[in-house]
mmCIF file of N, CA and C in Angstrom:
data_model
loop_
_atom_site.group_PDB
_atom_site.id
_atom_site.type_symbol
_atom_site.label_atom_id
_atom_site.label_comp_id
_atom_site.label_asym_id
_atom_site.label_seq_id
_atom_site.Cartn_x
_atom_site.Cartn_y
_atom_site.Cartn_z
ATOM 1 N N MET A 1 -7.601 25.184 182.339
ATOM 2 C CA MET A 1 -8.978 25.503 182.014
ATOM 3 C C MET A 1 -9.426 24.638 180.840
ATOM 4 N N GLY A 2 -10.718 24.352 180.815
ATOM 5 C CA GLY A 2 -11.237 23.552 179.725
ATOM 6 C C GLY A 2 -11.322 22.080 180.044
ATOM 7 N N ARG A 3 -10.640 21.641 181.108
ATOM 8 C CA ARG A 3 -10.718 20.230 181.496
ATOM 9 C C ARG A 3 -11.937 20.033 182.376
ATOM 10 N N VAL A 4 -12.576 18.897 182.215
ATOM 11 C CA VAL A 4 -13.753 18.601 183.019
ATOM 12 C C VAL A 4 -13.646 17.201 183.578
ATOM 13 N N ASP A 5 -14.376 16.951 184.632
ATOM 14 C CA ASP A 5 -14.493 15.619 185.181
ATOM 15 C C ASP A 5 -15.267 14.802 184.158
ATOM 16 N N SER A 6 -14.700 13.681 183.696
ATOM 17 C CA SER A 6 -15.325 12.906 182.621
ATOM 18 C C SER A 6 -16.718 12.408 182.993
ATOM 19 N N SER A 7 -17.018 12.294 184.272
ATOM 20 C CA SER A 7 -18.337 11.826 184.660
ATOM 21 C C SER A 7 -19.386 12.924 184.529
ATOM 22 N N ARG A 8 -18.985 14.141 184.281
ATOM 23 C CA ARG A 8 -19.915 15.261 184.243
ATOM 24 C C ARG A 8 -20.563 15.465 182.878
ATOM 25 N N LEU A 9 -19.879 15.120 181.798
ATOM 26 C CA LEU A 9 -20.460 15.323 180.467
ATOM 27 C C LEU A 9 -21.039 14.018 179.943
ATOM 28 N N SER A 10 -22.326 14.021 179.739
ATOM 29 C CA SER A 10 -22.984 12.819 179.212
ATOM 30 C C SER A 10 -22.849 12.783 177.691
ATOM 31 N N GLU A 11 -23.100 11.631 177.134
ATOM 32 C CA GLU A 11 -23.112 11.461 175.672
ATOM 33 C C GLU A 11 -24.128 12.424 175.060
ATOM 34 N N GLY A 12 -25.281 12.553 175.713
ATOM 35 C CA GLY A 12 -26.331 13.444 175.220
ATOM 36 C C GLY A 12 -25.893 14.896 175.182
ATOM 37 N N THR A 13 -25.186 15.340 176.215
ATOM 38 C CA THR A 13 -24.689 16.715 176.254
ATOM 39 C C THR A 13 -23.704 16.962 175.124
ATOM 40 N N ILE A 14 -22.806 16.031 174.916
ATOM 41 C CA ILE A 14 -21.819 16.164 173.838
ATOM 42 C C ILE A 14 -22.526 16.204 172.488
ATOM 43 N N MET A 15 -23.465 15.288 172.278
ATOM 44 C CA MET A 15 -24.161 15.212 170.990
ATOM 45 C C MET A 15 -24.977 16.473 170.701
ATOM 46 N N GLN A 16 -25.512 17.121 171.731
ATOM 47 C CA GLN A 16 -26.280 18.353 171.538
ATOM 48 C C GLN A 16 -25.418 19.487 170.996
ATOM 49 N N HIS A 17 -24.121 19.436 171.240
ATOM 50 C CA HIS A 17 -23.236 20.521 170.851
ATOM 51 C C HIS A 17 -22.462 20.256 169.561
ATOM 52 N N LEU A 18 -22.690 19.104 168.934
ATOM 53 C CA LEU A 18 -21.989 18.778 167.690
ATOM 54 C C LEU A 18 -22.896 18.986 166.480
ATOM 55 N N GLN A 19 -22.310 19.466 165.412
ATOM 56 C CA GLN A 19 -23.003 19.546 164.121
ATOM 57 C C GLN A 19 -22.541 18.313 163.350
ATOM 58 N N ILE A 20 -23.442 17.355 163.165
ATOM 59 C CA ILE A 20 -23.082 16.060 162.607
ATOM 60 C C ILE A 20 -23.447 16.000 161.128
ATOM 61 N N ARG A 21 -22.517 15.449 160.335
ATOM 62 C CA ARG A 21 -22.772 15.260 158.916
ATOM 63 C C ARG A 21 -21.946 14.076 158.426
ATOM 64 N N TYR A 22 -22.297 13.591 157.243
ATOM 65 C CA TYR A 22 -21.492 12.554 156.609
ATOM 66 C C TYR A 22 -20.396 13.212 155.796
ATOM 67 N N CYS A 23 -19.208 12.625 155.857
ATOM 68 C CA CYS A 23 -18.070 13.156 155.115
ATOM 69 C C CYS A 23 -18.307 12.976 153.627
ATOM 70 N N ASN A 24 -17.940 13.982 152.890
ATOM 71 C CA ASN A 24 -18.078 13.978 151.446
ATOM 72 C C ASN A 24 -16.684 13.903 150.839
ATOM 73 N N ALA A 25 -15.888 12.917 151.272
ATOM 74 C CA ALA A 25 -14.495 12.800 150.849
ATOM 75 C C ALA A 25 -14.410 12.594 149.343
ATOM 76 N N THR A 26 -13.537 13.352 148.756
ATOM 77 C CA THR A 26 -13.293 13.213 147.317
ATOM 78 C C THR A 26 -11.815 12.937 147.116
ATOM 79 N N THR A 27 -11.484 12.355 146.006
ATOM 80 C CA THR A 27 -10.074 12.116 145.723
ATOM 81 C C THR A 27 -9.383 13.445 145.488
ATOM 82 N N THR A 28 -8.207 13.559 146.038
ATOM 83 C CA THR A 28 -7.457 14.803 145.888
ATOM 84 C C THR A 28 -6.399 14.633 144.807
ATOM 85 N N SER A 29 -6.013 15.728 144.221
ATOM 86 C CA SER A 29 -4.949 15.680 143.227
ATOM 87 C C SER A 29 -3.619 15.476 143.949
ATOM 88 N N PRO A 30 -2.598 14.998 143.259
ATOM 89 C CA PRO A 30 -1.305 14.739 143.915
ATOM 90 C C PRO A 30 -0.720 15.976 144.612
ATOM 91 N N SER A 31 -1.049 17.161 144.130
ATOM 92 C CA SER A 31 -0.484 18.372 144.727
ATOM 93 C C SER A 31 -1.307 18.869 145.917
ATOM 94 N N GLN A 32 -2.462 18.263 146.172
ATOM 95 C CA GLN A 32 -3.345 18.714 147.246
ATOM 96 C C GLN A 32 -3.249 17.784 148.447
ATOM 97 N N GLU A 33 -3.098 18.362 149.630
ATOM 98 C CA GLU A 33 -3.053 17.581 150.864
ATOM 99 C C GLU A 33 -4.445 17.050 151.179
ATOM 100 N N PRO A 34 -4.554 15.792 151.631
ATOM 101 C CA PRO A 34 -5.872 15.262 152.005
ATOM 102 C C PRO A 34 -6.342 15.887 153.313
ATOM 103 N N ASP A 35 -7.656 15.944 153.495
ATOM 104 C CA ASP A 35 -8.212 16.418 154.758
ATOM 105 C C ASP A 35 -8.007 15.333 155.800
ATOM 106 N N ILE A 36 -7.500 15.745 156.962
ATOM 107 C CA ILE A 36 -7.300 14.786 158.041
ATOM 108 C C ILE A 36 -7.936 15.297 159.329
ATOM 109 N N CYS A 37 -8.230 14.370 160.198
ATOM 110 C CA CYS A 37 -8.691 14.681 161.547
ATOM 111 C C CYS A 37 -7.432 14.994 162.357
ATOM 112 N N VAL A 38 -7.340 16.191 162.923
ATOM 113 C CA VAL A 38 -6.115 16.561 163.638
ATOM 114 C C VAL A 38 -5.958 15.820 164.968
ATOM 115 N N ILE A 39 -7.013 15.184 165.433
ATOM 116 C CA ILE A 39 -6.910 14.431 166.686
ATOM 117 C C ILE A 39 -6.182 13.113 166.449
ATOM 118 N N CYS A 40 -6.616 12.344 165.438
ATOM 119 C CA CYS A 40 -6.013 11.030 165.186
ATOM 120 C C CYS A 40 -5.036 11.025 164.008
ATOM 121 N N GLN A 41 -5.037 12.094 163.224
ATOM 122 C CA GLN A 41 -4.157 12.239 162.056
ATOM 123 C C GLN A 41 -4.509 11.326 160.889
ATOM 124 N N ASP A 42 -5.718 10.729 160.898
ATOM 125 C CA ASP A 42 -6.171 9.885 159.788
ATOM 126 C C ASP A 42 -7.020 10.703 158.825
ATOM 127 N N GLU A 43 -7.019 10.285 157.565
ATOM 128 C CA GLU A 43 -7.854 10.940 156.556
ATOM 129 C C GLU A 43 -9.317 10.605 156.804
ATOM 130 N N TYR A 44 -10.192 11.478 156.323
ATOM 131 C CA TYR A 44 -11.624 11.210 156.374
ATOM 132 C C TYR A 44 -11.989 10.286 155.219
ATOM 133 N N ALA A 45 -12.859 9.332 155.501
ATOM 134 C CA ALA A 45 -13.341 8.414 154.467
ATOM 135 C C ALA A 45 -14.730 8.853 154.024
ATOM 136 N N ALA A 46 -15.076 8.516 152.788
ATOM 137 C CA ALA A 46 -16.399 8.849 152.264
ATOM 138 C C ALA A 46 -17.479 8.219 153.130
ATOM 139 N N GLU A 47 -18.537 8.986 153.374
ATOM 140 C CA GLU A 47 -19.691 8.542 154.157
ATOM 141 C C GLU A 47 -19.381 8.281 155.632
ATOM 142 N N GLU A 48 -18.255 8.769 156.118
ATOM 143 C CA GLU A 48 -17.917 8.646 157.534
ATOM 144 C C GLU A 48 -18.543 9.815 158.289
ATOM 145 N N LEU A 49 -19.008 9.577 159.512
ATOM 146 C CA LEU A 49 -19.597 10.650 160.304
ATOM 147 C C LEU A 49 -18.513 11.573 160.841
ATOM 148 N N VAL A 50 -18.737 12.870 160.665
ATOM 149 C CA VAL A 50 -17.843 13.863 161.252
ATOM 150 C C VAL A 50 -18.676 14.779 162.144
ATOM 151 N N GLY A 51 -18.039 15.274 163.187
ATOM 152 C CA GLY A 51 -18.695 16.176 164.114
ATOM 153 C C GLY A 51 -18.026 17.526 164.077
ATOM 154 N N GLY A 52 -18.820 18.559 163.893
ATOM 155 C CA GLY A 52 -18.293 19.913 163.838
ATOM 156 C C GLY A 52 -18.626 20.684 165.106
ATOM 157 N N LEU A 53 -17.735 21.561 165.478
ATOM 158 C CA LEU A 53 -17.943 22.419 166.636
ATOM 159 C C LEU A 53 -18.455 23.780 166.180
ATOM 160 N N ARG A 54 -18.898 24.602 167.110
ATOM 161 C CA ARG A 54 -19.461 25.908 166.750
ATOM 162 C C ARG A 54 -18.436 26.821 166.081
ATOM 163 N N CYS A 55 -17.151 26.566 166.282
ATOM 164 C CA CYS A 55 -16.099 27.359 165.640
ATOM 165 C C CYS A 55 -15.909 26.977 164.175
ATOM 166 N N GLY A 56 -16.500 25.840 163.756
ATOM 167 C CA GLY A 56 -16.412 25.413 162.367
ATOM 168 C C GLY A 56 -15.422 24.286 162.107
ATOM 169 N N HIS A 57 -14.604 23.918 163.084
ATOM 170 C CA HIS A 57 -13.646 22.834 162.881
ATOM 171 C C HIS A 57 -14.355 21.494 163.023
ATOM 172 N N GLU A 58 -13.935 20.523 162.194
ATOM 173 C CA GLU A 58 -14.578 19.209 162.154
ATOM 174 C C GLU A 58 -13.566 18.103 162.424
ATOM 175 N N TYR A 59 -14.090 17.008 162.977
ATOM 176 C CA TYR A 59 -13.270 15.865 163.368
ATOM 177 C C TYR A 59 -14.078 14.587 163.174
ATOM 178 N N HIS A 60 -13.390 13.430 163.165
ATOM 179 C CA HIS A 60 -14.121 12.165 163.202
ATOM 180 C C HIS A 60 -15.021 12.199 164.435
ATOM 181 N N MET A 61 -16.229 11.673 164.312
ATOM 182 C CA MET A 61 -17.162 11.669 165.441
ATOM 183 C C MET A 61 -16.556 10.984 166.666
ATOM 184 N N LYS A 62 -15.972 9.811 166.469
ATOM 185 C CA LYS A 62 -15.436 9.084 167.626
ATOM 186 C C LYS A 62 -14.293 9.857 168.279
ATOM 187 N N CYS A 63 -13.515 10.569 167.492
ATOM 188 C CA CYS A 63 -12.388 11.329 168.037
ATOM 189 C C CYS A 63 -12.855 12.533 168.850
ATOM 190 N N ILE A 64 -13.783 13.321 168.298
ATOM 191 C CA ILE A 64 -14.207 14.530 168.996
ATOM 192 C C ILE A 64 -15.041 14.196 170.226
ATOM 193 N N LYS A 65 -15.820 13.111 170.180
ATOM 194 C CA LYS A 65 -16.585 12.718 171.367
ATOM 195 C C LYS A 65 -15.644 12.334 172.508
ATOM 196 N N LYS A 66 -14.615 11.582 172.186
ATOM 197 C CA LYS A 66 -13.628 11.189 173.204
ATOM 198 C C LYS A 66 -12.902 12.428 173.737
ATOM 199 N N TRP A 67 -12.529 13.345 172.848
ATOM 200 C CA TRP A 67 -11.840 14.586 173.226
ATOM 201 C C TRP A 67 -12.705 15.415 174.174
ATOM 202 N N LEU A 68 -13.977 15.584 173.821
ATOM 203 C CA LEU A 68 -14.861 16.444 174.611
ATOM 204 C C LEU A 68 -15.208 15.850 175.975
ATOM 205 N N ARG A 69 -15.003 14.578 176.142
ATOM 206 C CA ARG A 69 -15.197 13.985 177.472
ATOM 207 C C ARG A 69 -14.101 14.452 178.429
ATOM 208 N N ARG A 70 -12.968 14.855 177.879
ATOM 209 C CA ARG A 70 -11.836 15.293 178.704
ATOM 210 C C ARG A 70 -11.620 16.802 178.672
ATOM 211 N N ILE A 71 -11.781 17.392 177.499
ATOM 212 C CA ILE A 71 -11.468 18.809 177.308
ATOM 213 C C ILE A 71 -12.598 19.454 176.528
ATOM 214 N N THR A 72 -13.125 20.571 177.010
ATOM 215 C CA THR A 72 -14.287 21.196 176.371
ATOM 216 C C THR A 72 -13.896 22.313 175.402
ATOM 217 N N LYS A 73 -12.679 22.293 174.919
ATOM 218 C CA LYS A 73 -12.221 23.301 173.957
ATOM 219 C C LYS A 73 -11.849 22.636 172.636
ATOM 220 N N CYS A 74 -11.968 23.396 171.557
ATOM 221 C CA CYS A 74 -11.595 22.907 170.225
ATOM 222 C C CYS A 74 -10.103 22.572 170.200
ATOM 223 N N PRO A 75 -9.729 21.416 169.644
ATOM 224 C CA PRO A 75 -8.308 21.051 169.560
ATOM 225 C C PRO A 75 -7.474 21.993 168.693
ATOM 226 N N ILE A 76 -8.107 22.697 167.759
ATOM 227 C CA ILE A 76 -7.352 23.571 166.860
ATOM 228 C C ILE A 76 -7.274 25.003 167.384
ATOM 229 N N CYS A 77 -8.424 25.622 167.609
ATOM 230 C CA CYS A 77 -8.428 27.053 167.950
ATOM 231 C C CYS A 77 -8.620 27.331 169.438
ATOM 232 N N ARG A 78 -8.910 26.295 170.211
ATOM 233 C CA ARG A 78 -9.107 26.415 171.661
ATOM 234 C C ARG A 78 -10.347 27.201 172.062
ATOM 235 N N ASP A 79 -11.263 27.433 171.122
ATOM 236 C CA ASP A 79 -12.532 28.070 171.450
ATOM 237 C C ASP A 79 -13.337 27.099 172.313
ATOM 238 N N THR A 80 -14.119 27.621 173.235
ATOM 239 C CA THR A 80 -14.943 26.763 174.081
ATOM 240 C C THR A 80 -15.998 26.073 173.226
ATOM 241 N N ALA A 81 -16.012 24.748 173.281
ATOM 242 C CA ALA A 81 -16.946 23.962 172.477
ATOM 243 C C ALA A 81 -18.228 23.674 173.237
ATOM 244 N N ILE A 82 -18.093 23.463 174.534
ATOM 245 C CA ILE A 82 -19.252 23.141 175.371
ATOM 246 C C ILE A 82 -19.169 23.970 176.649
ATOM 247 N N PHE A 83 -20.213 24.734 176.884
ATOM 248 C CA PHE A 83 -20.291 25.484 178.128
ATOM 249 C C PHE A 83 -20.955 24.593 179.161
ATOM 250 N N VAL A 84 -20.276 24.347 180.253
ATOM 251 C CA VAL A 84 -20.801 23.489 181.305
ATOM 252 C C VAL A 84 -21.298 24.377 182.438
ATOM 253 N N GLU A 85 -22.599 24.267 182.716
ATOM 254 C CA GLU A 85 -23.165 25.014 183.844
ATOM 255 C C GLU A 85 -22.894 24.234 185.099
ATOM 256 N N ARG A 86 -22.380 24.902 186.073
ATOM 257 C CA ARG A 86 -22.144 24.270 187.364
ATOM 258 C C ARG A 86 -23.254 24.670 188.317
ATOM 259 N N VAL A 87 -23.886 23.687 188.883
ATOM 260 C CA VAL A 87 -24.966 23.921 189.836
ATOM 261 C C VAL A 87 -24.467 23.525 191.213
ATOM 262 N N PHE A 88 -24.535 24.439 192.124
ATOM 263 C CA PHE A 88 -24.101 24.173 193.483
ATOM 264 C C PHE A 88 -25.317 24.093 194.390
ATOM 265 N N PHE A 89 -25.355 23.066 195.199
ATOM 266 C CA PHE A 89 -26.456 22.890 196.134
ATOM 267 C C PHE A 89 -26.018 23.349 197.504
ATOM 268 N N GLN A 90 -26.931 23.960 198.229
ATOM 269 C CA GLN A 90 -26.587 24.418 199.581
ATOM 270 C C GLN A 90 -27.141 23.482 200.604
#
């Protein structure tokens, strides 16, 4: 469940479901772990675009867009990120 045909989700559909903001990366102290994108495992850079899902988890924009083309669930909590309506024609 959660997998979709990649041809079914357009860029526009994905973008409508993301909360987009610029990363406000700050230097962390040596004892503090840096914030990373769990999809690519890279740290967020200052002024980089991040995309948030309705569950509140955030990722690099390019990472979450690629993820949502294949899987419509959050990579962390598995909450449904995009509800896809299926229309059947008779």
